Backbone as XML, in Angstrom:
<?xml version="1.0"?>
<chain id="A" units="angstrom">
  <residue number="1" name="UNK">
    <atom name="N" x="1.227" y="-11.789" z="7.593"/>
    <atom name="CA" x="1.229" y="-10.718" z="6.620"/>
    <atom name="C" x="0.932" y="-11.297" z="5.238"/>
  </residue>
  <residue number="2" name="UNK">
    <atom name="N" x="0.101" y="-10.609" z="4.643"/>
    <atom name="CA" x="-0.129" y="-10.817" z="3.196"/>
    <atom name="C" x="1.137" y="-10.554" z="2.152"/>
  </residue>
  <residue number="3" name="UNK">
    <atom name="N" x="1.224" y="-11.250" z="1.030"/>
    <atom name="CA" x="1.849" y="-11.288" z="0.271"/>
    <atom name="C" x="1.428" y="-11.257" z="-0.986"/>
  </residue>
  <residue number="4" name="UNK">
    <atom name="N" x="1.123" y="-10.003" z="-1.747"/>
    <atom name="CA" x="0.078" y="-9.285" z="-2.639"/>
    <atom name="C" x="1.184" y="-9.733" z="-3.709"/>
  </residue>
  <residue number="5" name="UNK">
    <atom name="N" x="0.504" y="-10.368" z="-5.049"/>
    <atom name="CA" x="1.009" y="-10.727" z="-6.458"/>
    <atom name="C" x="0.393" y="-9.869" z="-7.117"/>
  </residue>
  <residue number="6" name="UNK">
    <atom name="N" x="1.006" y="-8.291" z="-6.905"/>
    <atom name="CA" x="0.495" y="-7.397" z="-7.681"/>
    <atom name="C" x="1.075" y="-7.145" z="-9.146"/>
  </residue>
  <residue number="7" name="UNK">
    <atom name="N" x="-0.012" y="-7.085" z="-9.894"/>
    <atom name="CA" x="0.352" y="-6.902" z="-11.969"/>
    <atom name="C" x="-0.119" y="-5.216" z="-12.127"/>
  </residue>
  <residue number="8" name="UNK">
    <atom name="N" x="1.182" y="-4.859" z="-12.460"/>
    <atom name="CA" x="1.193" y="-3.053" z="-12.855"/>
    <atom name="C" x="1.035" y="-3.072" z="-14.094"/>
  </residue>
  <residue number="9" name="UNK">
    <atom name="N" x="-0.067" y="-2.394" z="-14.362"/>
    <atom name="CA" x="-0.565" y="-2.035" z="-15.776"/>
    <atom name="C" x="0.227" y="-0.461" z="-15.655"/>
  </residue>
  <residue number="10" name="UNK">
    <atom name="N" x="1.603" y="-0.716" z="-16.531"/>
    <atom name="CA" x="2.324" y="0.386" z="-16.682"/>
    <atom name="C" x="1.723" y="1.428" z="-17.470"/>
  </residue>
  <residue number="11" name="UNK">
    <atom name="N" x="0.789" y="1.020" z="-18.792"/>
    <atom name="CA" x="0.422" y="1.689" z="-19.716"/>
    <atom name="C" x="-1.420" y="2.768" z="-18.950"/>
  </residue>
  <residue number="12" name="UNK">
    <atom name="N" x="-1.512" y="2.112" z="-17.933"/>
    <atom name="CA" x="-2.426" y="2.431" z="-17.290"/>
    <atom name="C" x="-2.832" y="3.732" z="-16.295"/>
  </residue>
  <residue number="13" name="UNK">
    <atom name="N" x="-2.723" y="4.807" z="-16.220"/>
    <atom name="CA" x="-2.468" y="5.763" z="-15.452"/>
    <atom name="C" x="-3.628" y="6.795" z="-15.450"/>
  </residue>
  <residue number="14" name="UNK">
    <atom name="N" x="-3.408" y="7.587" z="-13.808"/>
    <atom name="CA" x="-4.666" y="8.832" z="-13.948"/>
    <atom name="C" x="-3.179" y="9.607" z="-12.803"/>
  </residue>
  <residue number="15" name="UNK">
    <atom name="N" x="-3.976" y="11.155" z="-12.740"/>
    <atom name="CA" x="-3.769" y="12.084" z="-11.763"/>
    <atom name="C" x="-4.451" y="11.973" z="-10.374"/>
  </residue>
  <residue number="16" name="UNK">
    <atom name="N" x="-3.570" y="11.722" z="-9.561"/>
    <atom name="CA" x="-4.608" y="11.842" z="-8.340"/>
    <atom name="C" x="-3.630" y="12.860" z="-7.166"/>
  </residue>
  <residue number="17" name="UNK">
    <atom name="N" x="-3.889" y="14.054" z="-6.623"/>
    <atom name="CA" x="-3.665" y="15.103" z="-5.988"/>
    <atom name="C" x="-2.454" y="15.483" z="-6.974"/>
  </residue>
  <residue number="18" name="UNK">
    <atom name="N" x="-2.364" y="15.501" z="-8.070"/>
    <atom name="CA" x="-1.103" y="15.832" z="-8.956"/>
    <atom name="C" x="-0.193" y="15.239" z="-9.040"/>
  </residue>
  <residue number="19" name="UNK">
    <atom name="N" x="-0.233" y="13.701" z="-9.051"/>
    <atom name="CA" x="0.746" y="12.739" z="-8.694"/>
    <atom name="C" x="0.218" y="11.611" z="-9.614"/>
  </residue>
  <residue number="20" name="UNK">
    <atom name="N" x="1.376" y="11.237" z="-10.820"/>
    <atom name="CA" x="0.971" y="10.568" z="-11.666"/>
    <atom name="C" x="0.596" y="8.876" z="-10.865"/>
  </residue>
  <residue number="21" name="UNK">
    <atom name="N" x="-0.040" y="8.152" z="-10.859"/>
    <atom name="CA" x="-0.606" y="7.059" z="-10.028"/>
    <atom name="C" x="-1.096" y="6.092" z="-11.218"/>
  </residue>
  <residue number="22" name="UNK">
    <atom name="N" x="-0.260" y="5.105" z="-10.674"/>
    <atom name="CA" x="-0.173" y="4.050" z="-12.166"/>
    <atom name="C" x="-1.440" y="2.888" z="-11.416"/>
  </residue>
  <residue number="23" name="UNK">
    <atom name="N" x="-1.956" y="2.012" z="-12.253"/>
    <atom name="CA" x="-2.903" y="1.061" z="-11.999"/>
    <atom name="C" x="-1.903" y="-0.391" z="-11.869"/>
  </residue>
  <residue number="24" name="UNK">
    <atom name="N" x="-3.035" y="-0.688" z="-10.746"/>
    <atom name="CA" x="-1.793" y="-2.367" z="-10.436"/>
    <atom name="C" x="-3.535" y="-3.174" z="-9.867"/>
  </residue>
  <residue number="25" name="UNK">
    <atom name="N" x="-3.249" y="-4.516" z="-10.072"/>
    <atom name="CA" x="-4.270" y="-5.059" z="-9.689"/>
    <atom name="C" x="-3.504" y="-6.484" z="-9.134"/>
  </residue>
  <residue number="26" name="UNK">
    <atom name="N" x="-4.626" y="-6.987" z="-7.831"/>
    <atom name="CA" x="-4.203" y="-8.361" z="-7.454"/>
    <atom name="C" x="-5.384" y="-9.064" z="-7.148"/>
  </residue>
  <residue number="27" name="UNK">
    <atom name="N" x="-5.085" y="-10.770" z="-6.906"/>
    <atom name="CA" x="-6.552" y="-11.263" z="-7.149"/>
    <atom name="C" x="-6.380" y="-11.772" z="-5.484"/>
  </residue>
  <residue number="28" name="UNK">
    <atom name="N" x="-7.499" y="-11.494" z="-4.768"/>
    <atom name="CA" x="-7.522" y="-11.847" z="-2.952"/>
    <atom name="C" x="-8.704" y="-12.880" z="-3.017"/>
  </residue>
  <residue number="29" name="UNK">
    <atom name="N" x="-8.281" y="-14.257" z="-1.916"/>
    <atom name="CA" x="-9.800" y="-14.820" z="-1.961"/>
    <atom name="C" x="-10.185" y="-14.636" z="-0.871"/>
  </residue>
  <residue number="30" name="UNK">
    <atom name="N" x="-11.280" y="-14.471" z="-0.500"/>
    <atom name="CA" x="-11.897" y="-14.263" z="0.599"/>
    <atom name="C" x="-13.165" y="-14.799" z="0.856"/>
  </residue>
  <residue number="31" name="UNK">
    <atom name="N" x="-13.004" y="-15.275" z="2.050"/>
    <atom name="CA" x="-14.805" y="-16.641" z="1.737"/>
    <atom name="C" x="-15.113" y="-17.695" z="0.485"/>
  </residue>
  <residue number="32" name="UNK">
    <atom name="N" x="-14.210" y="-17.901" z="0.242"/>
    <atom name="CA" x="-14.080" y="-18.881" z="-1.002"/>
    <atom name="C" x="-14.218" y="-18.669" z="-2.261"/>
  </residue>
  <residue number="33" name="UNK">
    <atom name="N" x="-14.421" y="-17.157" z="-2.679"/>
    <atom name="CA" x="-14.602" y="-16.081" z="-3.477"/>
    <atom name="C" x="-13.101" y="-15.268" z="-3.815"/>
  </residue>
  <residue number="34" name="UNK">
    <atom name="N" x="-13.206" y="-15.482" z="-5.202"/>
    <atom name="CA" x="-11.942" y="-14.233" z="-5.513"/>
    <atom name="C" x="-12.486" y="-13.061" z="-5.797"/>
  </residue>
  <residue number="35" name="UNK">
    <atom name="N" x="-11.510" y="-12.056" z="-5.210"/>
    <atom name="CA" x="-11.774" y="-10.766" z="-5.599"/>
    <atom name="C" x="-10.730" y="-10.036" z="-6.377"/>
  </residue>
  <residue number="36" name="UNK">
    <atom name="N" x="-11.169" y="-9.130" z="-7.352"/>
    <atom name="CA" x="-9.778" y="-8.317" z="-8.021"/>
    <atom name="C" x="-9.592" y="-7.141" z="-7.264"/>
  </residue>
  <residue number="37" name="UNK">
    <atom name="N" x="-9.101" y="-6.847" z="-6.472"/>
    <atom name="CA" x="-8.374" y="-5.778" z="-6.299"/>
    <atom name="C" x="-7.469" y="-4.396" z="-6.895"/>
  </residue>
  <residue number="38" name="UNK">
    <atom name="N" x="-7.571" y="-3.432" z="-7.095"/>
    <atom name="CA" x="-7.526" y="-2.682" z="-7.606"/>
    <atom name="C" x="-6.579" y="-1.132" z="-6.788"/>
  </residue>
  <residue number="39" name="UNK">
    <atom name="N" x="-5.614" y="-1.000" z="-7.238"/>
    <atom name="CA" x="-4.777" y="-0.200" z="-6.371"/>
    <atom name="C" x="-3.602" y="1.028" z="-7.742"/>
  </residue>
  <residue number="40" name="UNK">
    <atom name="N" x="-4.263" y="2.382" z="-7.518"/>
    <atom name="CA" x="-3.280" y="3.103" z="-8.201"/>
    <atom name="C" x="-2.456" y="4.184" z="-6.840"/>
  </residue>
  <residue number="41" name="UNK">
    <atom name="N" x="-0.902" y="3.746" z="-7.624"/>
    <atom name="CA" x="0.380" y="3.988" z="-6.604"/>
    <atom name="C" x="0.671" y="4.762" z="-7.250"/>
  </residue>
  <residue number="42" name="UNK">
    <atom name="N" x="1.937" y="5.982" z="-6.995"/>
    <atom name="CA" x="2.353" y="7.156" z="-7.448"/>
    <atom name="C" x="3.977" y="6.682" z="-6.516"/>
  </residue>
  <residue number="43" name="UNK">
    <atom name="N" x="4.889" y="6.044" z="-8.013"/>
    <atom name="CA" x="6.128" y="5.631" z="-7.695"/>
    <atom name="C" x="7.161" y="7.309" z="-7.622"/>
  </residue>
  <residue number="44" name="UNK">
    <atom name="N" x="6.443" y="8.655" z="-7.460"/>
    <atom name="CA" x="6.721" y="9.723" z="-6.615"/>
    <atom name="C" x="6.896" y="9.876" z="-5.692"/>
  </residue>
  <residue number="45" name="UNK">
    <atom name="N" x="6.335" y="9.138" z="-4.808"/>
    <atom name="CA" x="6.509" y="8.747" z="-3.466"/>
    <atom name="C" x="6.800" y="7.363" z="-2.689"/>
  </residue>
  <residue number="46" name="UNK">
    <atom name="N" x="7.982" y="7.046" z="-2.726"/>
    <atom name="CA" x="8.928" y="6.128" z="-2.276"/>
    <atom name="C" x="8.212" y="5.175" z="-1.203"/>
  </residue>
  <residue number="47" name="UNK">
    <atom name="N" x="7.534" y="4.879" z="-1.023"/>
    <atom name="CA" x="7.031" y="4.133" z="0.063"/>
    <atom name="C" x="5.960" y="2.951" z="-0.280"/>
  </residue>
  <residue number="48" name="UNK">
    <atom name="N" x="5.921" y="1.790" z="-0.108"/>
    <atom name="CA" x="5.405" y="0.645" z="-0.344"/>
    <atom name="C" x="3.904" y="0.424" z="0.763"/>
  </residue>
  <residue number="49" name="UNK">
    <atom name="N" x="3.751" y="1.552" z="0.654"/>
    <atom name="CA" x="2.044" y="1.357" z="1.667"/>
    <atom name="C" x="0.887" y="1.665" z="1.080"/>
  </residue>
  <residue number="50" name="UNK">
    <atom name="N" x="-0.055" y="1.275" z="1.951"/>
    <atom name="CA" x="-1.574" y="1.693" z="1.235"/>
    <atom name="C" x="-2.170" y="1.586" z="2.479"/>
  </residue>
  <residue number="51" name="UNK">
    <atom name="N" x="-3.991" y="1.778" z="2.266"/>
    <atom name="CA" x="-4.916" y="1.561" z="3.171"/>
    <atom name="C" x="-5.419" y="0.400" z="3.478"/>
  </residue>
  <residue number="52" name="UNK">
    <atom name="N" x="-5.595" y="-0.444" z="4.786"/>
    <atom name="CA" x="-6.034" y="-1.505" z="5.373"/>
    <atom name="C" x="-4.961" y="-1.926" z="5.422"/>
  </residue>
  <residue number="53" name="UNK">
    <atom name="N" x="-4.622" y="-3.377" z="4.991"/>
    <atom name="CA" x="-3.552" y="-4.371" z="4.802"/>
    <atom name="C" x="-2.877" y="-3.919" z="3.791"/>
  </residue>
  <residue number="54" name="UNK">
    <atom name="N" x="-3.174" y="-3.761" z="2.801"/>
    <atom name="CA" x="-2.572" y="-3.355" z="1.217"/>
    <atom name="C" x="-1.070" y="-2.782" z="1.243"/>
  </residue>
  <residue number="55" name="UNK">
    <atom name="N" x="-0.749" y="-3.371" z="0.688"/>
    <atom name="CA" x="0.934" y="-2.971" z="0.637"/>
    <atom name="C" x="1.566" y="-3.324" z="-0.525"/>
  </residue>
  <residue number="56" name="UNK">
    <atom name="N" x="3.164" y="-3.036" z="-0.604"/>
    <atom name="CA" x="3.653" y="-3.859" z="-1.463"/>
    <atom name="C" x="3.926" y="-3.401" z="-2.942"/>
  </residue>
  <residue number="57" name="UNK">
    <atom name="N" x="3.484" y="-1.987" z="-3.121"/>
    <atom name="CA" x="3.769" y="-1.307" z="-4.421"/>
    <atom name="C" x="4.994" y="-1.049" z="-4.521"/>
  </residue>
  <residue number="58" name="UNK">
    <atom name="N" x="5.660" y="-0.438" z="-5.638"/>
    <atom name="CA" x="6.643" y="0.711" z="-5.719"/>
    <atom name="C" x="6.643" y="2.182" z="-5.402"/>
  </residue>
  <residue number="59" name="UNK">
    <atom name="N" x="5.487" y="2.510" z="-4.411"/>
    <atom name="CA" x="5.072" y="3.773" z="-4.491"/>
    <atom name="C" x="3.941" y="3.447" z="-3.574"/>
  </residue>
  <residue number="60" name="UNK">
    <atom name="N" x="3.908" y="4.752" z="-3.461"/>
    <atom name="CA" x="2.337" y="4.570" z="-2.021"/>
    <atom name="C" x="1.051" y="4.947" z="-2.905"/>
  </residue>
  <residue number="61" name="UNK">
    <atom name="N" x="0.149" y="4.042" z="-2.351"/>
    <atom name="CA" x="-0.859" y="3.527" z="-2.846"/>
    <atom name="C" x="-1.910" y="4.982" z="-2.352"/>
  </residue>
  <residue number="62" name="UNK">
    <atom name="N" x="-2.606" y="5.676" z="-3.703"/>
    <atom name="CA" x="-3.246" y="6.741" z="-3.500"/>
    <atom name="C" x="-4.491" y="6.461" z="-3.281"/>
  </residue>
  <residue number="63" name="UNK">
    <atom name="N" x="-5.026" y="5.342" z="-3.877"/>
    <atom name="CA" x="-7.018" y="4.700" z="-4.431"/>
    <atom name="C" x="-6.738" y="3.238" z="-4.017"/>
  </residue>
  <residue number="64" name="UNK">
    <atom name="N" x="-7.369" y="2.623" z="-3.943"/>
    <atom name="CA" x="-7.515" y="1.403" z="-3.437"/>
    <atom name="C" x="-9.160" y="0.699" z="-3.666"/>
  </residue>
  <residue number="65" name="UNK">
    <atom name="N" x="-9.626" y="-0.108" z="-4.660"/>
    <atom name="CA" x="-10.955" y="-0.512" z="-4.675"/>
    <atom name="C" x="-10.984" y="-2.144" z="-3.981"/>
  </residue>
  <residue number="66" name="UNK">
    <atom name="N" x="-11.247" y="-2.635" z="-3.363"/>
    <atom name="CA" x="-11.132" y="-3.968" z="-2.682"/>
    <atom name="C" x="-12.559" y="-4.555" z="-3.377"/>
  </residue>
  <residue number="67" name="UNK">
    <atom name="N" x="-13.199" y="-4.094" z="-4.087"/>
    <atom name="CA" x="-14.827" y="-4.494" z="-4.536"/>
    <atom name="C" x="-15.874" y="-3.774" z="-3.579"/>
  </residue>
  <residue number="68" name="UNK">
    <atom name="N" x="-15.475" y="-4.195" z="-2.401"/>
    <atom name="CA" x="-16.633" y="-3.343" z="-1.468"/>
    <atom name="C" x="-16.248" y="-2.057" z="-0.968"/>
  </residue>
  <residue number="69" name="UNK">
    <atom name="N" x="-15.107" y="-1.912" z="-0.949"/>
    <atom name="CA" x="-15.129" y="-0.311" z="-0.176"/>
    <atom name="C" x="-14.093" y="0.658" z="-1.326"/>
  </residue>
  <residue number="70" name="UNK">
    <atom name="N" x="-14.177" y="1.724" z="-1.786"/>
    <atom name="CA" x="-13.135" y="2.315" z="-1.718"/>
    <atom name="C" x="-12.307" y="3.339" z="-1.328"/>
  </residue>
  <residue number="71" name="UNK">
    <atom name="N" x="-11.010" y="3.266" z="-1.209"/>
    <atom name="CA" x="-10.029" y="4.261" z="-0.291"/>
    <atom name="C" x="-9.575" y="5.533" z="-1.465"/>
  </residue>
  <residue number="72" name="UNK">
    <atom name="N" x="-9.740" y="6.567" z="-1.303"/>
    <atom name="CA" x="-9.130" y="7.773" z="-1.536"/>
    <atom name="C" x="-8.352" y="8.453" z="-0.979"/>
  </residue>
  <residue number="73" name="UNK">
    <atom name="N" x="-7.332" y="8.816" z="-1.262"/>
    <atom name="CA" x="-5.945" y="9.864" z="-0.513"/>
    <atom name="C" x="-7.109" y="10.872" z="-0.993"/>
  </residue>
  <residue number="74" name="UNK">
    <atom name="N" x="-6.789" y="11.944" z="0.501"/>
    <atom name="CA" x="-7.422" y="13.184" z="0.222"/>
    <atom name="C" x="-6.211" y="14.345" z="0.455"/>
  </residue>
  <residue number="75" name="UNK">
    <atom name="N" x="-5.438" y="13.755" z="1.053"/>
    <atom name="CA" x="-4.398" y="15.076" z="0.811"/>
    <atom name="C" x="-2.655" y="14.302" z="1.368"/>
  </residue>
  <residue number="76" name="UNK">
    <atom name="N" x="-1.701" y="14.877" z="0.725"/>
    <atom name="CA" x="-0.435" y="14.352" z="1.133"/>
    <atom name="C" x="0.104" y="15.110" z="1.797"/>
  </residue>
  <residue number="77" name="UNK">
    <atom name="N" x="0.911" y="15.064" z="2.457"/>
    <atom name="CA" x="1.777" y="16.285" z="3.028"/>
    <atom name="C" x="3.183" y="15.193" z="3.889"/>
  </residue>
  <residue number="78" name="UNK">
    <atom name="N" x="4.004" y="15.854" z="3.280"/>
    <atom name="CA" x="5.527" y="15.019" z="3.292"/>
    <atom name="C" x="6.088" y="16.037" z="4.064"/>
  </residue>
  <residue number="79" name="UNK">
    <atom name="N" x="6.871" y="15.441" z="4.986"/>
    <atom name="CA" x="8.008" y="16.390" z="5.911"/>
    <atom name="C" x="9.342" y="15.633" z="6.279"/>
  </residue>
  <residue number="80" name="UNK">
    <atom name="N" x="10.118" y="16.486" z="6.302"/>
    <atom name="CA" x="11.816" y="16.050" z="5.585"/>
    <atom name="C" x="12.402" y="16.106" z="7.075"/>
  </residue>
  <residue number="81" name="UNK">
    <atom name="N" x="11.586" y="16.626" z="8.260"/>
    <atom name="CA" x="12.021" y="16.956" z="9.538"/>
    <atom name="C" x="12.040" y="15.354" z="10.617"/>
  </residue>
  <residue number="82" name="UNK">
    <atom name="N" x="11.583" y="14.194" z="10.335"/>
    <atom name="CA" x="12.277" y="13.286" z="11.102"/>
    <atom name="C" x="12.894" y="12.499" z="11.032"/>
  </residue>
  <residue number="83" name="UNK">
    <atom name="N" x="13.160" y="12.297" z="12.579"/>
    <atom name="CA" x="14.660" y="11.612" z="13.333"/>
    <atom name="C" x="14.104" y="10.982" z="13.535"/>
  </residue>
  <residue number="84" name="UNK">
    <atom name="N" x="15.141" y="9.939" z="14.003"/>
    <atom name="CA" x="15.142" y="8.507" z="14.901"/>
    <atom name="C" x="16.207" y="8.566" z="15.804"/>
  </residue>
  <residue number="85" name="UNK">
    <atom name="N" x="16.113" y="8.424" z="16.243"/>
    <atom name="CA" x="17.271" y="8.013" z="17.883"/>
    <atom name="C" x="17.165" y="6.443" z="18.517"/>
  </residue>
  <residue number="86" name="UNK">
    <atom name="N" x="18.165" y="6.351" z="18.717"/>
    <atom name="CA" x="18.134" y="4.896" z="19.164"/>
    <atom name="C" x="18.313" y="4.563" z="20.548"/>
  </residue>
  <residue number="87" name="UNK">
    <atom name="N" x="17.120" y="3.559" z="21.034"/>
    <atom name="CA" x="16.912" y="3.777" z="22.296"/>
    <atom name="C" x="17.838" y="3.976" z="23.188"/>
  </residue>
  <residue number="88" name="UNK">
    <atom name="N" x="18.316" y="4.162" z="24.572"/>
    <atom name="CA" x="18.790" y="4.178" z="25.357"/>
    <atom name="C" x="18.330" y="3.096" z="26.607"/>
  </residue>
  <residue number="89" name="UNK">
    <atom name="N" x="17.374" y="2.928" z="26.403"/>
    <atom name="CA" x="16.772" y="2.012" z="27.308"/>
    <atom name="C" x="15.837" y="0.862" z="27.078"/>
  </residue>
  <residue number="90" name="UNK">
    <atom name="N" x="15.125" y="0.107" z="27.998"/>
    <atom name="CA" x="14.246" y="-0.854" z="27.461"/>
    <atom name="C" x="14.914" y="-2.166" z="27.898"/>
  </residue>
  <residue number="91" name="UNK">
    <atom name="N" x="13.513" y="-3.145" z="27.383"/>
    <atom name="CA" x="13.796" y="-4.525" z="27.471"/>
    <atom name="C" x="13.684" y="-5.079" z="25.651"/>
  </residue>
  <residue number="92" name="UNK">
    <atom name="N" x="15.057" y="-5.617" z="25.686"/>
    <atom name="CA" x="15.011" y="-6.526" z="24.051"/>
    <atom name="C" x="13.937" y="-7.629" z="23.712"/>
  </residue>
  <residue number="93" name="UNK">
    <atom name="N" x="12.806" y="-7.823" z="22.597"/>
    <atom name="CA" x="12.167" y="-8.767" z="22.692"/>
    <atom name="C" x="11.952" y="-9.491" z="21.495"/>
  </residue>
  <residue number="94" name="UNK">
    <atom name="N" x="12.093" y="-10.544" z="21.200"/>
    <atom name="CA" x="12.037" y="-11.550" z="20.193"/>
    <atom name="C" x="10.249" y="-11.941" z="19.925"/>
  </residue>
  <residue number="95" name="UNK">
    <atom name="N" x="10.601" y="-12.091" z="18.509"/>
    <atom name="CA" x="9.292" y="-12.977" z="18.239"/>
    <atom name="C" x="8.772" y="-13.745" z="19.043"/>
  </residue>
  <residue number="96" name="UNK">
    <atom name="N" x="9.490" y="-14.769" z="19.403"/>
    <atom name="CA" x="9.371" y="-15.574" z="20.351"/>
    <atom name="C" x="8.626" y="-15.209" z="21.467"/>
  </residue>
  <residue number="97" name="UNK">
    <atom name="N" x="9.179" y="-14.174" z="22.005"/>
    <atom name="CA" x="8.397" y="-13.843" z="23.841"/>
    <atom name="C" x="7.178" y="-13.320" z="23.115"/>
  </residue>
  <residue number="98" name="UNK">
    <atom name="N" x="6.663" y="-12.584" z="21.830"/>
    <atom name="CA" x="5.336" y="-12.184" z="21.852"/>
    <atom name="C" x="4.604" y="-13.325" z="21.720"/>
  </residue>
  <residue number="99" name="UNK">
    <atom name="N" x="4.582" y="-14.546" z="21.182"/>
    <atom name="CA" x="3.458" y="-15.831" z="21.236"/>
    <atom name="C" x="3.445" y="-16.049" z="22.575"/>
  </residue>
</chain>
């Protein structure tokens, strides 16, 4: 898993689906090449995810520019309706048994 040294440009911000979405950037190398990365999160929504690998905000990641591609949220929709239950059955498995 990646471990993104993301810098939040607090003063930095747009609207995206009506959700204030702050600018954060991190530097990735890839092929011996750095890239800046580019990611606005909306700390409205509690969750530390984004698109591809990208993770690691205070807020879920709405835009995402990697240099070559970019990701747009096109619509959110939050629901307050799930559970978790804890198994009843199964086999327990460690890190270990997956290598």
């Amino acid at each position: 898993m990646n471990n993104f040294k993301w810098e939040i440009k607090e003063n930095e911000f747009k609207t995206i689906l009506n959700k204030k979405a702050y600018k954060a950037t991190c530097v990735v190398k890839k092929n011996q090449k750095e890239n800046i990365i580019t990611a606005w999160f909306s700390d409205d929504i509690k969750c530390a995810f984004g698109p591809d690998l990208y993770y690691g905000l205070p807020g879920l990641i709405l835009q995402l520019d990697t240099g070559d591609l970019t990701y747009t949220c096109q619509e959110i929709s939050i629901s307050n309706d799930v559970t978790f239950k804890k198994p009843n059955s199964g086999k327990k498995v460690t890190q270990k048994n997956l290598i």
